[in-house]
Amino acid sequence: MENTVQLEEQFNAKLDKGEFIEPKDWMPEKYRKTLIRQISQHAHSEIIGMQPEGNWITRAPSLRRKAVLLAKVQDEAGHGLYLYSAAETMGISRDELLDQLHTGKAKYSSIFNYQTLTWADMGAVGWLVDGAAIINQVMLQRTSYGPYSRAMVRICKEESFHQRQGYEIMCALAAGTPEQKAMAQDALNRWWWPTLMMFGPKDSESKNSTDSIRWKIKRETNDELRQKFIDRTVAQAEHLGLVIPDPELKWNEERGHYDSGEINWEEFWNVVEGRGPCNHIRLKVRVAAHENGAWVREAANAYAAKKAKREAGSLVA
Amino acid sequence: MSTTDNQWPLWEVFVQAKTGTPHKHCGSVHAPDKEMALQNARDLYTRRSEGTSIWVVPATAITASSPEDIGPFFEPSNDKPYRHPTFYVTPEGIKYL
Ligand SMILES: [Fe+2]
Ligand SMILES: [Fe+2]
């Protein structure tokens, strides 16, 4: 028993010195559990996040836009794989992780339960959703768990093109015909609030936040990150000549930040609890993709087994 | 584990960014055999020409030191400061040493 106390002291001392925790290091069970949950949720979000944009690949308005969107969606698949690998270093298997996603036991970011109705949504998702994700991910580059931190460094390098390509789409639409500009405004109207919800519940209501900050898994709180996103995005919307759908949005000289209206928390909890516009279909598509890929995995297994046998045979001969 | 098990063995991936530099660990992939491990690693870790060479190593083939033994394990080098050039006094004005 006293051994655990000692180990926990050493663990905390390491964190205080700003050192990273590596897979074989001793760690409190709750640190492990929290991280497995967070990293796997993050991985699932990248994988489910391929769907709302994948939806538009065949209908992209030009070959350039199509190639770009395809590359972006491929990146998101890669992000999911980096993160599954990081989660696996904590002793959970890939099978268990996928199972948790497919049975609905694990959560993923609620933002992907919204529909992408028009091409302008590809602009708004890249600009706002990837923009919000980047703010969170830049912070996570300094998270205390080594493999998670290293995955985030890779991901951040790849993310900046995601946000730029989205903003470029918005620029093109905003400078286009009145109908195109209206389409861009409509996308902003629909994505603004769900994007703000990506940062999670208010600090006063976030039950996981204190441990995460203490263990340096997170370095900034939900509200701080959300504020940072708003402060950065307002000027970008102004440049587009688009209006952020929040009548209470106003610069506060004293705070040096924008004040903003209240998020519809009822909608937030509804989507988190599975009653969003696309929760059902996202999971259905994901499970179908996995099941339809079973024959490929089986064929790869059979081929690997056949080759292993042949190699073993030639060794004997 | 069923026959549709998709876990596959784990391979650690090392990428050399350019010739003349060491291969650096960058993550891992699952794959049924070494050729597919190499292809998966290429698709996953070099989408932006980040590499000139890739190694994949079965994760089970790696033997690692354990953090609990870190003290005694690395101890032998602690009392040998004379392995560092700063240990030595050189006369003033003498160059190229
Ligand atoms: Fe991503
Ligand atoms: Fe992204």
Short mmCIF file of N, CA and C in Angstrom, two decimals, chain A residues 14 24-26 71 74-79 81-82 85 88 93-96 98 150 154 157-158 161-162 290 294 296-298 300-301 303-304 307 311, chain B residues 1-10 12 15 25-30 32-36 43-48 50 63-68 70:
data_model
loop_
_atom_site.label_atom_id
_atom_site.label_comp_id
_atom_site.label_asym_id
_atom_site.label_seq_id
_atom_site.Cartn_x
_atom_site.Cartn_y
_atom_site.Cartn_z
N LYS A 14 7.19 14.03 -11.19
CA LYS A 14 7.53 14.04 -12.61
C LYS A 14 6.70 15.09 -13.36
N LYS A 24 5.47 2.63 -20.20
CA LYS A 24 5.84 1.65 -19.18
C LYS A 24 5.93 2.25 -17.78
N ASP A 25 5.79 3.56 -17.66
CA ASP A 25 5.86 4.21 -16.34
C ASP A 25 4.65 3.84 -15.50
N TRP A 26 4.84 3.85 -14.19
CA TRP A 26 3.71 3.67 -13.29
C TRP A 26 2.80 4.89 -13.41
N ALA A 71 -7.95 14.54 -50.02
CA ALA A 71 -6.72 14.53 -49.21
C ALA A 71 -7.04 14.84 -47.75
N GLN A 74 -8.64 11.81 -46.14
CA GLN A 74 -7.59 10.81 -45.91
C GLN A 74 -6.77 11.17 -44.67
N ASP A 75 -6.45 12.45 -44.52
CA ASP A 75 -5.72 12.90 -43.32
C ASP A 75 -6.49 12.53 -42.06
N GLU A 76 -7.80 12.74 -42.07
CA GLU A 76 -8.60 12.46 -40.87
C GLU A 76 -8.53 10.97 -40.54
N ALA A 77 -8.53 10.12 -41.57
CA ALA A 77 -8.36 8.68 -41.32
C ALA A 77 -7.01 8.44 -40.65
N GLY A 78 -5.98 9.11 -41.16
CA GLY A 78 -4.64 8.98 -40.57
C GLY A 78 -4.62 9.42 -39.12
N HIS A 79 -5.29 10.55 -38.83
CA HIS A 79 -5.34 11.05 -37.45
C HIS A 79 -5.97 10.01 -36.53
N LEU A 81 -5.93 6.82 -36.92
CA LEU A 81 -4.99 5.71 -36.71
C LEU A 81 -3.85 6.08 -35.77
N TYR A 82 -3.31 7.31 -35.90
CA TYR A 82 -2.26 7.72 -34.94
C TYR A 82 -2.80 7.60 -33.52
N SER A 85 -3.34 4.09 -32.13
CA SER A 85 -2.03 3.56 -31.72
C SER A 85 -1.63 4.11 -30.36
N GLU A 88 -3.58 2.47 -27.67
CA GLU A 88 -3.17 1.07 -27.45
C GLU A 88 -1.94 0.96 -26.55
N SER A 93 -6.83 -2.93 -26.56
CA SER A 93 -6.56 -3.41 -27.92
C SER A 93 -7.39 -2.66 -28.95
N ARG A 94 -6.94 -2.71 -30.19
CA ARG A 94 -7.65 -2.05 -31.29
C ARG A 94 -9.06 -2.63 -31.41
N ASP A 95 -9.17 -3.93 -31.23
CA ASP A 95 -10.49 -4.57 -31.30
C ASP A 95 -11.45 -4.00 -30.27
N GLU A 96 -10.97 -3.88 -29.04
CA GLU A 96 -11.82 -3.34 -27.96
C GLU A 96 -12.26 -1.92 -28.30
N LEU A 98 -12.52 -0.45 -31.28
CA LEU A 98 -13.52 -0.42 -32.36
C LEU A 98 -14.87 -0.93 -31.85
N ARG A 150 2.96 13.12 -28.87
CA ARG A 150 3.64 12.95 -30.17
C ARG A 150 2.63 12.82 -31.32
N ARG A 154 2.18 15.51 -34.73
CA ARG A 154 1.99 15.12 -36.13
C ARG A 154 0.69 15.70 -36.69
N LYS A 157 0.64 19.46 -37.46
CA LYS A 157 1.36 19.79 -38.70
C LYS A 157 0.43 19.65 -39.90
N GLU A 158 -0.48 18.67 -39.83
CA GLU A 158 -1.33 18.38 -40.99
C GLU A 158 -2.61 19.21 -41.01
N PHE A 161 -3.66 22.95 -43.16
CA PHE A 161 -4.22 23.03 -44.52
C PHE A 161 -5.74 22.81 -44.49
N HIS A 162 -6.21 22.02 -43.52
CA HIS A 162 -7.65 21.76 -43.42
C HIS A 162 -8.42 23.06 -43.21
N HIS A 290 -17.28 -1.31 -41.57
CA HIS A 290 -16.45 -2.32 -40.92
C HIS A 290 -16.85 -3.72 -41.36
N ALA A 294 -14.90 -6.89 -43.92
CA ALA A 294 -14.45 -8.13 -43.26
C ALA A 294 -13.75 -9.07 -44.24
N VAL A 296 -12.01 -8.39 -46.80
CA VAL A 296 -10.66 -7.92 -47.13
C VAL A 296 -9.69 -8.36 -46.03
N ARG A 297 -10.13 -8.20 -44.78
CA ARG A 297 -9.28 -8.60 -43.66
C ARG A 297 -9.05 -10.11 -43.66
N GLU A 298 -10.10 -10.84 -43.99
CA GLU A 298 -9.96 -12.30 -44.03
C GLU A 298 -9.00 -12.72 -45.14
N ALA A 300 -6.58 -10.95 -46.41
CA ALA A 300 -5.22 -10.57 -46.03
C ALA A 300 -4.65 -11.58 -45.04
N ASN A 301 -5.48 -12.05 -44.12
CA ASN A 301 -5.05 -13.07 -43.16
C ASN A 301 -4.67 -14.36 -43.88
N TYR A 303 -3.80 -14.80 -46.96
CA TYR A 303 -2.60 -14.59 -47.77
C TYR A 303 -1.35 -14.63 -46.89
N ALA A 304 -1.43 -13.94 -45.75
CA ALA A 304 -0.28 -13.90 -44.83
C ALA A 304 0.03 -15.31 -44.32
N LYS A 307 1.65 -17.37 -47.11
CA LYS A 307 3.03 -16.97 -47.37
C LYS A 307 3.97 -17.44 -46.24
N GLU A 311 7.17 -19.77 -46.73
CA GLU A 311 8.51 -19.38 -46.27
C GLU A 311 9.10 -20.42 -45.33
N MET B 1 -10.72 -15.01 -29.80
CA MET B 1 -10.58 -14.24 -31.04
C MET B 1 -11.22 -14.99 -32.21
N SER B 2 -12.07 -14.33 -32.95
CA SER B 2 -12.74 -14.98 -34.07
C SER B 2 -11.85 -14.90 -35.31
N THR B 3 -12.31 -15.54 -36.39
CA THR B 3 -11.52 -15.52 -37.62
C THR B 3 -11.60 -14.16 -38.31
N THR B 4 -12.61 -13.38 -37.94
CA THR B 4 -12.72 -12.04 -38.55
C THR B 4 -11.97 -11.02 -37.70
N ASP B 5 -11.23 -11.49 -36.73
CA ASP B 5 -10.43 -10.62 -35.88
C ASP B 5 -9.60 -9.67 -36.74
N ASN B 6 -9.72 -8.40 -36.48
CA ASN B 6 -9.02 -7.42 -37.32
C ASN B 6 -7.82 -6.83 -36.61
N GLN B 7 -7.48 -7.42 -35.48
CA GLN B 7 -6.42 -6.83 -34.67
C GLN B 7 -5.08 -6.83 -35.42
N TRP B 8 -4.67 -8.00 -35.90
CA TRP B 8 -3.38 -8.17 -36.58
C TRP B 8 -2.21 -7.77 -35.68
N PRO B 9 -1.04 -8.33 -35.97
CA PRO B 9 0.14 -7.98 -35.16
C PRO B 9 0.47 -6.49 -35.28
N LEU B 10 1.12 -5.99 -34.24
CA LEU B 10 1.52 -4.59 -34.20
C LEU B 10 2.96 -4.46 -34.68
N GLU B 12 6.15 -1.60 -35.14
CA GLU B 12 6.63 -0.25 -34.85
C GLU B 12 7.28 0.31 -36.12
N VAL B 15 11.03 5.97 -39.49
CA VAL B 15 11.16 6.65 -40.78
C VAL B 15 12.45 7.47 -40.80
N HIS B 25 11.66 6.70 -34.65
CA HIS B 25 10.37 6.07 -34.38
C HIS B 25 9.26 7.09 -34.59
N CYS B 26 8.19 6.71 -35.33
CA CYS B 26 7.13 7.70 -35.51
C CYS B 26 5.75 7.15 -35.18
N GLY B 27 5.64 5.88 -34.81
CA GLY B 27 4.33 5.36 -34.46
C GLY B 27 4.24 3.88 -34.76
N SER B 28 3.04 3.39 -34.94
CA SER B 28 2.89 1.96 -35.20
C SER B 28 1.72 1.70 -36.14
N VAL B 29 1.70 0.51 -36.70
CA VAL B 29 0.58 0.09 -37.56
C VAL B 29 0.25 -1.37 -37.23
N HIS B 30 -0.95 -1.78 -37.56
CA HIS B 30 -1.30 -3.19 -37.52
C HIS B 30 -1.25 -3.71 -38.95
N PRO B 32 -1.08 -7.81 -41.28
CA PRO B 32 -0.97 -9.27 -41.19
C PRO B 32 0.43 -9.78 -41.53
N ASP B 33 1.18 -9.05 -42.35
CA ASP B 33 2.54 -9.50 -42.67
C ASP B 33 3.44 -8.30 -42.93
N LYS B 34 4.73 -8.58 -43.15
CA LYS B 34 5.70 -7.48 -43.21
C LYS B 34 5.51 -6.58 -44.43
N GLU B 35 5.11 -7.17 -45.57
CA GLU B 35 4.91 -6.32 -46.76
C GLU B 35 3.76 -5.33 -46.54
N MET B 36 2.68 -5.86 -45.97
CA MET B 36 1.55 -4.96 -45.73
C MET B 36 1.85 -3.96 -44.63
N ASP B 43 1.55 4.55 -46.29
CA ASP B 43 0.30 5.30 -46.45
C ASP B 43 0.04 6.21 -45.24
N LEU B 44 0.41 5.71 -44.05
CA LEU B 44 0.05 6.44 -42.84
C LEU B 44 1.06 7.52 -42.47
N TYR B 45 2.36 7.21 -42.63
CA TYR B 45 3.36 8.14 -42.08
C TYR B 45 4.14 8.94 -43.12
N THR B 46 3.91 8.70 -44.40
CA THR B 46 4.65 9.49 -45.39
C THR B 46 3.72 10.05 -46.48
N ARG B 47 2.56 10.58 -46.05
CA ARG B 47 1.62 11.14 -47.03
C ARG B 47 2.13 12.44 -47.64
N ARG B 48 3.13 13.05 -46.99
CA ARG B 48 3.67 14.31 -47.52
C ARG B 48 5.18 14.17 -47.78
N GLU B 50 7.48 12.52 -46.25
CA GLU B 50 8.29 12.74 -45.05
C GLU B 50 9.47 11.80 -44.95
N THR B 63 12.97 -5.30 -27.24
CA THR B 63 13.21 -5.45 -25.81
C THR B 63 13.55 -4.08 -25.27
N ALA B 64 12.85 -3.66 -24.22
CA ALA B 64 13.07 -2.30 -23.71
C ALA B 64 13.50 -2.34 -22.26
N SER B 65 14.29 -1.35 -21.86
CA SER B 65 14.64 -1.21 -20.44
C SER B 65 13.37 -0.82 -19.69
N SER B 66 13.33 -1.14 -18.40
CA SER B 66 12.10 -0.80 -17.69
C SER B 66 12.32 0.39 -16.77
N PRO B 67 11.31 1.26 -16.69
CA PRO B 67 11.46 2.50 -15.93
C PRO B 67 11.80 2.29 -14.46
N GLU B 68 11.35 1.17 -13.87
CA GLU B 68 11.63 0.94 -12.44
C GLU B 68 13.13 0.80 -12.19
N ILE B 70 15.47 2.22 -13.82
CA ILE B 70 16.19 3.29 -14.51
C ILE B 70 17.43 3.73 -13.72
#
